[in-house]
Tab-separated table of C-alpha atoms in Angstrom:
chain	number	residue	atom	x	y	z
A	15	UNK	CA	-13.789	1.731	-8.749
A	16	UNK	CA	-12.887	4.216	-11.266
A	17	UNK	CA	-12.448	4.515	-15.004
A	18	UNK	CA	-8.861	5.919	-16.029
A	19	UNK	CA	-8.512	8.454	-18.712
A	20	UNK	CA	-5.794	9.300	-19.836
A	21	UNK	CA	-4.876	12.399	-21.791
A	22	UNK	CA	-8.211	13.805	-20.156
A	23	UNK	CA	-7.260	17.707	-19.880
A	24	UNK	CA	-6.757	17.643	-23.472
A	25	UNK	CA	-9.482	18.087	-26.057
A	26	UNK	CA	-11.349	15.114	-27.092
A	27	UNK	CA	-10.474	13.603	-23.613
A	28	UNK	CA	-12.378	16.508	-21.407
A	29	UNK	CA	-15.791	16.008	-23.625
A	30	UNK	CA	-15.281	12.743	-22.647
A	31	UNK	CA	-14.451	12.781	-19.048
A	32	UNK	CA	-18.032	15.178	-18.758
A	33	UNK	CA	-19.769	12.069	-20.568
A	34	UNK	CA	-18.637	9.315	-18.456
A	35	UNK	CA	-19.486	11.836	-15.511
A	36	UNK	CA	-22.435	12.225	-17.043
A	37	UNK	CA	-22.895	8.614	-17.018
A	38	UNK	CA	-22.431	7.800	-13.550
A	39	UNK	CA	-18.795	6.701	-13.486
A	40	UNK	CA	-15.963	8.151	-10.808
A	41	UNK	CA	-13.002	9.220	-13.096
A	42	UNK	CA	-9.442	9.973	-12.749
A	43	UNK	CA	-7.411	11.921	-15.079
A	44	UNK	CA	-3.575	11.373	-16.188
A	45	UNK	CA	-1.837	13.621	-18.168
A	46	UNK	CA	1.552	15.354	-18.553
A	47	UNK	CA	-0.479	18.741	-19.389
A	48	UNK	CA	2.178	19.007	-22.798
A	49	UNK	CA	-0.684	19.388	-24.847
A	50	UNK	CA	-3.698	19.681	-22.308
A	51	UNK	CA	-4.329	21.788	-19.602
A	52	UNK	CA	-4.324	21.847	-15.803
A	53	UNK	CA	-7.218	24.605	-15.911
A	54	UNK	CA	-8.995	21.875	-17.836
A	55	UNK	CA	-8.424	19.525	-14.567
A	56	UNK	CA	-9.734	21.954	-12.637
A	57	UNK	CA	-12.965	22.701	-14.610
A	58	UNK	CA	-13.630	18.677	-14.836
A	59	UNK	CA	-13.145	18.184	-11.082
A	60	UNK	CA	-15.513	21.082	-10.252
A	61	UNK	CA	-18.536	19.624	-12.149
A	62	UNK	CA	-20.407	17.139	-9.894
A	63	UNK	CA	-23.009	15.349	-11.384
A	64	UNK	CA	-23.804	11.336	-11.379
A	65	UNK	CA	-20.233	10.758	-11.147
A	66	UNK	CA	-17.423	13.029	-10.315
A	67	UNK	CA	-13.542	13.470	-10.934
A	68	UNK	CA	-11.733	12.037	-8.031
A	69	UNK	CA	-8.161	13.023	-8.832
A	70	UNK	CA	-6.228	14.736	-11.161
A	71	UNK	CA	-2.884	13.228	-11.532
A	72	UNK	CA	-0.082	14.720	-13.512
A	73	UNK	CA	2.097	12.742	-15.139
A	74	UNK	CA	3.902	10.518	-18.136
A	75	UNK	CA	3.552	7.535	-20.050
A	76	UNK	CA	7.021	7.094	-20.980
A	77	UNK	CA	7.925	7.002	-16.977
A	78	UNK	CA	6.959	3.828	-15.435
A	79	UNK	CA	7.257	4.735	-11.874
A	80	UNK	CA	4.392	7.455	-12.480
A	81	UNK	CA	2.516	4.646	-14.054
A	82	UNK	CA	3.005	2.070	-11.538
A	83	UNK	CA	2.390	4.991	-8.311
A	84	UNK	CA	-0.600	5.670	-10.213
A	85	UNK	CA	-2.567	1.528	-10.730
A	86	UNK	CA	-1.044	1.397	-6.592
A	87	UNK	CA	-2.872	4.261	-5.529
A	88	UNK	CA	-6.144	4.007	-7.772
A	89	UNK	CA	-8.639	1.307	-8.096
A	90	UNK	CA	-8.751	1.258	-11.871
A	91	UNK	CA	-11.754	-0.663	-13.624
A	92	UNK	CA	-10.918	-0.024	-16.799
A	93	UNK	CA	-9.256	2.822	-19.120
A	94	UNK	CA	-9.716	5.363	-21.913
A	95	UNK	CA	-7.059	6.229	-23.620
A	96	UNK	CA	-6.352	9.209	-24.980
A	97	UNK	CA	-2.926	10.255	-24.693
A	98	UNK	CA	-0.852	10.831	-28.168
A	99	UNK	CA	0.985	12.921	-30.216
A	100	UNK	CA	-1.333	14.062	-33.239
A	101	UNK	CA	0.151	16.478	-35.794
A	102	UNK	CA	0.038	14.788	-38.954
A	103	UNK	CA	3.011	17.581	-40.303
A	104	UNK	CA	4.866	17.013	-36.847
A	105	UNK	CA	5.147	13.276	-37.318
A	106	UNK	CA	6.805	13.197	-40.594
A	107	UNK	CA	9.436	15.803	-39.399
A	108	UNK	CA	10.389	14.015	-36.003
A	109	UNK	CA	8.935	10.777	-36.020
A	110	UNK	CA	11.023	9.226	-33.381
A	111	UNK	CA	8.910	11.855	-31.125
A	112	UNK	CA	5.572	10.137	-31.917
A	113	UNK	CA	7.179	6.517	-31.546
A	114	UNK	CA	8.567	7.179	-28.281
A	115	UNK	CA	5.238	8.731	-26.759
A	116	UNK	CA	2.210	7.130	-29.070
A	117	UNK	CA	3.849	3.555	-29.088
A	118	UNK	CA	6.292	3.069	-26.407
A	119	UNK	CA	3.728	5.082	-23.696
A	120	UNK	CA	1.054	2.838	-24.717
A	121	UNK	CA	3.553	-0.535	-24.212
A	122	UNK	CA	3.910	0.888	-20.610
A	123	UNK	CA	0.252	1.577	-20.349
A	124	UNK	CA	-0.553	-1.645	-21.232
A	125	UNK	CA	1.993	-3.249	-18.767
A	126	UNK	CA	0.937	-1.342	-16.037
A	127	UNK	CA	-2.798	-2.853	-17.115
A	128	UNK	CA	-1.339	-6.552	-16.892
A	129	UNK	CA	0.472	-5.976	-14.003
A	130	UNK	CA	-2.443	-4.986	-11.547
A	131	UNK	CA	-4.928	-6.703	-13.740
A	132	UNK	CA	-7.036	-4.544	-15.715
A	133	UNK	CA	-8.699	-5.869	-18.521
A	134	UNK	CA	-10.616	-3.093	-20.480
A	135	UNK	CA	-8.991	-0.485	-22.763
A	136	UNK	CA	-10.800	1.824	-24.773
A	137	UNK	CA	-8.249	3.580	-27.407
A	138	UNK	CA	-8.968	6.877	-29.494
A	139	UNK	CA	-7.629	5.131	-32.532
A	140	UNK	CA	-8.123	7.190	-35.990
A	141	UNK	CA	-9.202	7.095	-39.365
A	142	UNK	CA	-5.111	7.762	-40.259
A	143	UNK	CA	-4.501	3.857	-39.985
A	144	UNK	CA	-6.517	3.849	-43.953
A	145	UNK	CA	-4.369	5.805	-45.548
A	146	UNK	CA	-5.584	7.095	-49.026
A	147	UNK	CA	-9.126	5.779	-49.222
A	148	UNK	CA	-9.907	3.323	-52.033
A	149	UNK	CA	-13.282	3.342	-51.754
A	150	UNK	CA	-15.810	5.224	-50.041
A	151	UNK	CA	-17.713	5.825	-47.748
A	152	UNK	CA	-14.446	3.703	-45.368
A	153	UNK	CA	-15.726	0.965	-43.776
A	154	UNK	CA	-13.957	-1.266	-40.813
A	155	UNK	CA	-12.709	-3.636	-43.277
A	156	UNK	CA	-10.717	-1.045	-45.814
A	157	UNK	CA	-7.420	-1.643	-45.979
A	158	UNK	CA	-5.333	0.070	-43.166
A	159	UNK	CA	-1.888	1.736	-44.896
A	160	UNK	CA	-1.329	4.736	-43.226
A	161	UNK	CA	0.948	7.126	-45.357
A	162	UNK	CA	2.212	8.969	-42.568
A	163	UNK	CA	4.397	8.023	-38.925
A	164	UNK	CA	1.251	9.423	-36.792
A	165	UNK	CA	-1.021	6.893	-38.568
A	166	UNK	CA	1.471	4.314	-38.571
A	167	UNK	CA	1.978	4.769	-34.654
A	168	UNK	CA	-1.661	4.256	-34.333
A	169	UNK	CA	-1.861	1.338	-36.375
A	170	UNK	CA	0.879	-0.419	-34.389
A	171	UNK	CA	-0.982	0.083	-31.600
A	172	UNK	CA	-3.928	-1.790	-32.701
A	173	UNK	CA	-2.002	-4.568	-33.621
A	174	UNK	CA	-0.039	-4.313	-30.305
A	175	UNK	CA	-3.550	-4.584	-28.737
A	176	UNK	CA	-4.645	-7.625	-30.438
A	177	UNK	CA	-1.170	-9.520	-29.079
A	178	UNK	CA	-1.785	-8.024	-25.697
A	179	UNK	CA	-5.555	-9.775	-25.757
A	180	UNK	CA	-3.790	-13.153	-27.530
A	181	UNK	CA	-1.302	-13.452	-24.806
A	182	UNK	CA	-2.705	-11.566	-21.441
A	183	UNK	CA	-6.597	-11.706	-22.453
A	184	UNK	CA	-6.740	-7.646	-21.938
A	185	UNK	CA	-9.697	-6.533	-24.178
A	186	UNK	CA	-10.021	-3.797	-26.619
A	187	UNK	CA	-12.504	-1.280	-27.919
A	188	UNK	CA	-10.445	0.411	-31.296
A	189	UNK	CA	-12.778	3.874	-32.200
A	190	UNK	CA	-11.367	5.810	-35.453
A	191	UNK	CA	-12.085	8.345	-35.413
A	192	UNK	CA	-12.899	11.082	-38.352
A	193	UNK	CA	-12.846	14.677	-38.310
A	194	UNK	CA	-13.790	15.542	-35.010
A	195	UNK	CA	-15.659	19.374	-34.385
A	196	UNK	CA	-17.495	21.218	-31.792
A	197	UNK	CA	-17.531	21.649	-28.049
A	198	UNK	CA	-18.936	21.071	-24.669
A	199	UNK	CA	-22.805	22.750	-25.575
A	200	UNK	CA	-22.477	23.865	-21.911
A	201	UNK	CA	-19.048	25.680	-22.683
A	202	UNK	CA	-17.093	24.278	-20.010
A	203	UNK	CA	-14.403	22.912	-22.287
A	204	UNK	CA	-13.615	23.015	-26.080
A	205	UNK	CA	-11.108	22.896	-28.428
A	206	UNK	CA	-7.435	24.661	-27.948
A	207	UNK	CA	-4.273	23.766	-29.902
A	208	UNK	CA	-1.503	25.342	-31.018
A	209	UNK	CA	-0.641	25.027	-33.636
A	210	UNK	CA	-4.317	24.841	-34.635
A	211	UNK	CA	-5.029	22.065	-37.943
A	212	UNK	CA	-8.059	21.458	-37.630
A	213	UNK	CA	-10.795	22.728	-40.062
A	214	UNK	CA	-13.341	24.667	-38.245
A	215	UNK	CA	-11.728	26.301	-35.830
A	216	UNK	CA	-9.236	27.774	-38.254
A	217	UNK	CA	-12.187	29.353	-40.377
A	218	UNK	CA	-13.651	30.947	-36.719
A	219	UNK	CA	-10.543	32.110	-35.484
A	220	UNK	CA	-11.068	34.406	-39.430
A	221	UNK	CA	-14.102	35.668	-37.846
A	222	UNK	CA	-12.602	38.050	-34.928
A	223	UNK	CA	-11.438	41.012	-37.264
A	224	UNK	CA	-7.667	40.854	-35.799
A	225	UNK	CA	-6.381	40.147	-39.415
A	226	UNK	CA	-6.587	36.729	-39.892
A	227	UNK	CA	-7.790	35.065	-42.919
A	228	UNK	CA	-8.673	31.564	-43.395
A	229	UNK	CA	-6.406	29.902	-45.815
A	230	UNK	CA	-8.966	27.686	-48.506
A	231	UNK	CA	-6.093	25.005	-50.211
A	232	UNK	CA	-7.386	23.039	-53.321
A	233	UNK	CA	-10.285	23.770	-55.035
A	234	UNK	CA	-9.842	21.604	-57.994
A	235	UNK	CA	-10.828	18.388	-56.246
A	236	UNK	CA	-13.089	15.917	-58.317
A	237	UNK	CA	-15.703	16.483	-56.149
A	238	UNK	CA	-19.022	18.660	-56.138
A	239	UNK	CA	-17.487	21.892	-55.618
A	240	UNK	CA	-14.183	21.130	-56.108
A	241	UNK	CA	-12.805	20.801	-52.453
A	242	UNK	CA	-12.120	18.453	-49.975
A	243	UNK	CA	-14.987	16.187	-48.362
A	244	UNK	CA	-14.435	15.405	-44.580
A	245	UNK	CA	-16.828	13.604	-41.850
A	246	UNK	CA	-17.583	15.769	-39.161
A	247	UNK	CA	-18.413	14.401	-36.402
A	248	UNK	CA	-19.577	16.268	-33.061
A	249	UNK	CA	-17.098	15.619	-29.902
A	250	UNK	CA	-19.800	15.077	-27.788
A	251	UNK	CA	-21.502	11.776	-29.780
A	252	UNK	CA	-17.984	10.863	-30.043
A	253	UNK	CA	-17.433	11.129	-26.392
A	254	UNK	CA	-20.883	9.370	-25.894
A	255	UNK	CA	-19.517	6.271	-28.260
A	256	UNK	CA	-16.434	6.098	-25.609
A	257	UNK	CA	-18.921	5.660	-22.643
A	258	UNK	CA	-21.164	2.736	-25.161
A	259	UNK	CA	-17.927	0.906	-25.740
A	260	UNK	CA	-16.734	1.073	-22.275
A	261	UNK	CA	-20.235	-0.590	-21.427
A	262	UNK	CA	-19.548	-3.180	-24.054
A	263	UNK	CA	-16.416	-4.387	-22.548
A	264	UNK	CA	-18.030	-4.384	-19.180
A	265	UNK	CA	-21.217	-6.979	-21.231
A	266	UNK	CA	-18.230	-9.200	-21.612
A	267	UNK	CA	-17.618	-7.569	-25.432
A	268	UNK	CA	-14.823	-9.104	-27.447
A	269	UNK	CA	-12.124	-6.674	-28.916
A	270	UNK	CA	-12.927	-4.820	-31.644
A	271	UNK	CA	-12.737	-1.605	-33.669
A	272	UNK	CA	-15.111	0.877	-35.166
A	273	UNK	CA	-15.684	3.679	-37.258
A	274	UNK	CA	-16.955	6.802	-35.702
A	275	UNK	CA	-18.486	9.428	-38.384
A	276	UNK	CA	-21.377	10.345	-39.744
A	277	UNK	CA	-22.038	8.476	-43.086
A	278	UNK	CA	-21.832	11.979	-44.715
A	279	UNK	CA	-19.415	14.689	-46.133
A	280	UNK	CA	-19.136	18.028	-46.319
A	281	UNK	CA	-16.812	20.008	-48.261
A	282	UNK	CA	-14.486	22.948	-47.215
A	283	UNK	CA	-16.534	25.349	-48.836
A	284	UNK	CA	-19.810	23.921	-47.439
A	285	UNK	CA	-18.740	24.071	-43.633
A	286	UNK	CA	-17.077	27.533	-45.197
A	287	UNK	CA	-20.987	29.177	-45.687
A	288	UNK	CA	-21.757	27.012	-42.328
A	289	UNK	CA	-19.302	29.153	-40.054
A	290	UNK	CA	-20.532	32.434	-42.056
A	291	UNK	CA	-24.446	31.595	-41.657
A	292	UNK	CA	-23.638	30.602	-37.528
A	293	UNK	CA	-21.492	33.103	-37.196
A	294	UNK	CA	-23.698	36.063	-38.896
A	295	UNK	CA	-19.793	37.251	-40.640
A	296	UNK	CA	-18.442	37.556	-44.080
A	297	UNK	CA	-15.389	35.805	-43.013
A	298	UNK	CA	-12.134	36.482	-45.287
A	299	UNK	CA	-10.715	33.800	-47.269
A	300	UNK	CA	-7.630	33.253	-49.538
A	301	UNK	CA	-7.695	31.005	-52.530
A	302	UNK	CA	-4.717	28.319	-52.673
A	303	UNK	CA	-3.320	25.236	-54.279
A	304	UNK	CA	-4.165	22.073	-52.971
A	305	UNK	CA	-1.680	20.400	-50.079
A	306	UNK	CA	0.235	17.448	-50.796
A	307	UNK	CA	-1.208	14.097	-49.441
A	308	UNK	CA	-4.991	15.635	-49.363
A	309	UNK	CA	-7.167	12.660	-50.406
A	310	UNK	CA	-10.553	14.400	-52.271
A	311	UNK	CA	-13.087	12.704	-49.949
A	312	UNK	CA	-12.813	10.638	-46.653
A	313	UNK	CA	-16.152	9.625	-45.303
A	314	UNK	CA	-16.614	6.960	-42.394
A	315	UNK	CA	-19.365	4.340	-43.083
A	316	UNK	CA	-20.490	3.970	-39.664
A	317	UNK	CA	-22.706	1.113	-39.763
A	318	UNK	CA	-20.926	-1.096	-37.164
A	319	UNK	CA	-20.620	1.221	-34.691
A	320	UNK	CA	-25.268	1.465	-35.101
A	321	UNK	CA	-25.320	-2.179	-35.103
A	322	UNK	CA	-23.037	-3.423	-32.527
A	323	UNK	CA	-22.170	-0.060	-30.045
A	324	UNK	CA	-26.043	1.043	-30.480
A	325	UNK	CA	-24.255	4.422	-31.537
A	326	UNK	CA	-25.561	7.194	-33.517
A	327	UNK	CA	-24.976	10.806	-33.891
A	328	UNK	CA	-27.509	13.083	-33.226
A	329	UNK	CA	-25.536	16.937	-33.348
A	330	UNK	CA	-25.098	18.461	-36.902
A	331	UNK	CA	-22.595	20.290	-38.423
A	332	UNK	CA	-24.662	23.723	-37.375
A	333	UNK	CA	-24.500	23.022	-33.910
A	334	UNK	CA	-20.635	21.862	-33.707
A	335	UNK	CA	-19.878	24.937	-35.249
A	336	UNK	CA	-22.395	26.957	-32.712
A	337	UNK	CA	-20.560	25.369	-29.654
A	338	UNK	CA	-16.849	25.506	-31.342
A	339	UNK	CA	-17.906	29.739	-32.113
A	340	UNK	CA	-19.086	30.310	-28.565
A	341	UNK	CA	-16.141	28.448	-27.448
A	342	UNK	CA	-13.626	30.679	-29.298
A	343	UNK	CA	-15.549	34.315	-28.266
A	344	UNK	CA	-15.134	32.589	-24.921
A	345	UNK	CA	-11.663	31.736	-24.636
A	346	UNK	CA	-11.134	35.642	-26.018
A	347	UNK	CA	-13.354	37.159	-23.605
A	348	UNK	CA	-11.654	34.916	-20.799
């Protein structure tokens, strides 16, 4: 038996791949390597350890015949699933793009699940399906209005998952996420997008003396320094609250959803000094306005995930921004 990931060349996928390897489980990737990477394949199926990577196998959601070649030719126990379209600024430019791929590859996921009768599903949901917070820190029962089509398509998902467990009894784990940092404290894998959004990797990539200076937006934010608060939380406790769900839908756990974060915020200029004091650089910075549709603070009350999932993280900001540096002077010394 194997677990199925799919979407596990990409970034939060390969940190979890290593965990459920780590874990003792026999994996098998799926992805259509648009935003992942077949070098990542080859790095996963290389490391051996409890568990292993037994194949690799490229292909698409959105074409059933890969999906139904793939549930013949496996023995599938249960899934993680990964695989999505996630540029906030993409989806509200060419939503029909995230439809098509987050929702409609999911449908045929699903089917495929029903059809050779897997049960389990653990989906990297996100903390998009809120929308602008009304009160914080977010717990699992805030309201979920998304103000953008990538949240939307995640949200629609969840619901789809909850008629998929009405009508075929196929349970759900739900994990929303926050802002997710760091990398694989071993180095094998890390973070690699293009375009790159995310936070602390834009600040590093400031760091290499090439030209590049981080872009600070909003600093008038009614908070204690005047700029955003996020919840940073490491991709490897994230990865290790994929492999403590997956084990609570083997117990027999209902579906669900969680929150996965910290319980804490940092703002842009605090992880700002964090990448300078790692890093041992005066990085270069530009002042600019805030961005439209930048709540001031998003923090995850994580509380369920403790109680229920027996999660908690234990890597700080310091050390996601260690292993996301040495990941970056890696890639450019590669």
């Amino acid at each position: 038996m194997a677990i199925l990931v799919t979407g596990g060349e990409g970034y939060i996928g390969s940190h979890c791949v290593i965990a459920l390897i780590d874990a003792g489980y026999d994996v098998v990737i799926f992805d259509n390597e648009s935003t992942g990477f077949a070098s990542t394949g080859k790095t996963l199926k290389s490391i051996g350890s409890k568990g292993k990577v037994t194949d690799v196998v490229k292909g698409d959601l959105l074409v059933t015949e890969d999906l139904e070649k793939l549930f013949s030719t496996h023995d599938i126990d249960a899934v993680i699933h990964f695989a999505a379209f996630s540029q906030v600024a993409e989806s509200m430019t060419d939503p029909s793009k995230y439809y098509r791929n987050n929702v409609t590859g999911t449908m045929n996921l699903l089917d495929a699940m029903v059809r050779h009768d897997v049960k389990k599903i653990v989906f990297s949901s996100t903390a998009a399906t809120y929308g602008e917070p009304v009160y914080v820190p977010i717990d699992e029962k805030h309201p979920q209005n998304p103000i953008n089509p990538y949240g939307r398509t995640k949200l629609d998902i969840e619901y789809m998952m909850d008629d998929y467990d009405r009508a075929y009894g196929l349970k759900s784990v739900r994990l929303r996420y926050f802002n997710v940092a760091g990398a694989d404290t071993k180095g094998r894998v890390g973070e690699c997008h293009d375009p790159e959004t995310h936070l602390i990797p834009n600040i590093l990539k400031s760091t290499f003396g090439d030209g590049k200076v981080f872009r600070m937006f909003g600093t008038d934010y009614d908070t204690r320094d005047g700029t955003c608060v996020r919840d940073y939380v490491n991709v490897e406790d994230l990865s290790d609250a994929h492999v403590l769900a997956l084990r609570y839908l083997e117990n027999g756990g209902d579906t669900d959803f969680f929150n996965l974060g910290t319980n804490e915020g940092s703002t842009v200029k605090e992880v700002f000094a964090v990448c300078e004091k790692v890093t041992g650089k005066k990085i270069p910075v530009s002042i600019e306005g805030r961005r439209p549709g930048d709540p001031a603070t998003l923090v995850a009350d994580n509380s369920k995930a403790k109680e229920v999932l027996e999660w908690a993280p234990r890597r700080d900001l310091d050390h996601s921004v260690k292993t996301a540096y040495d990941w970056e002077v890696k890639k450019r010394n590669a």
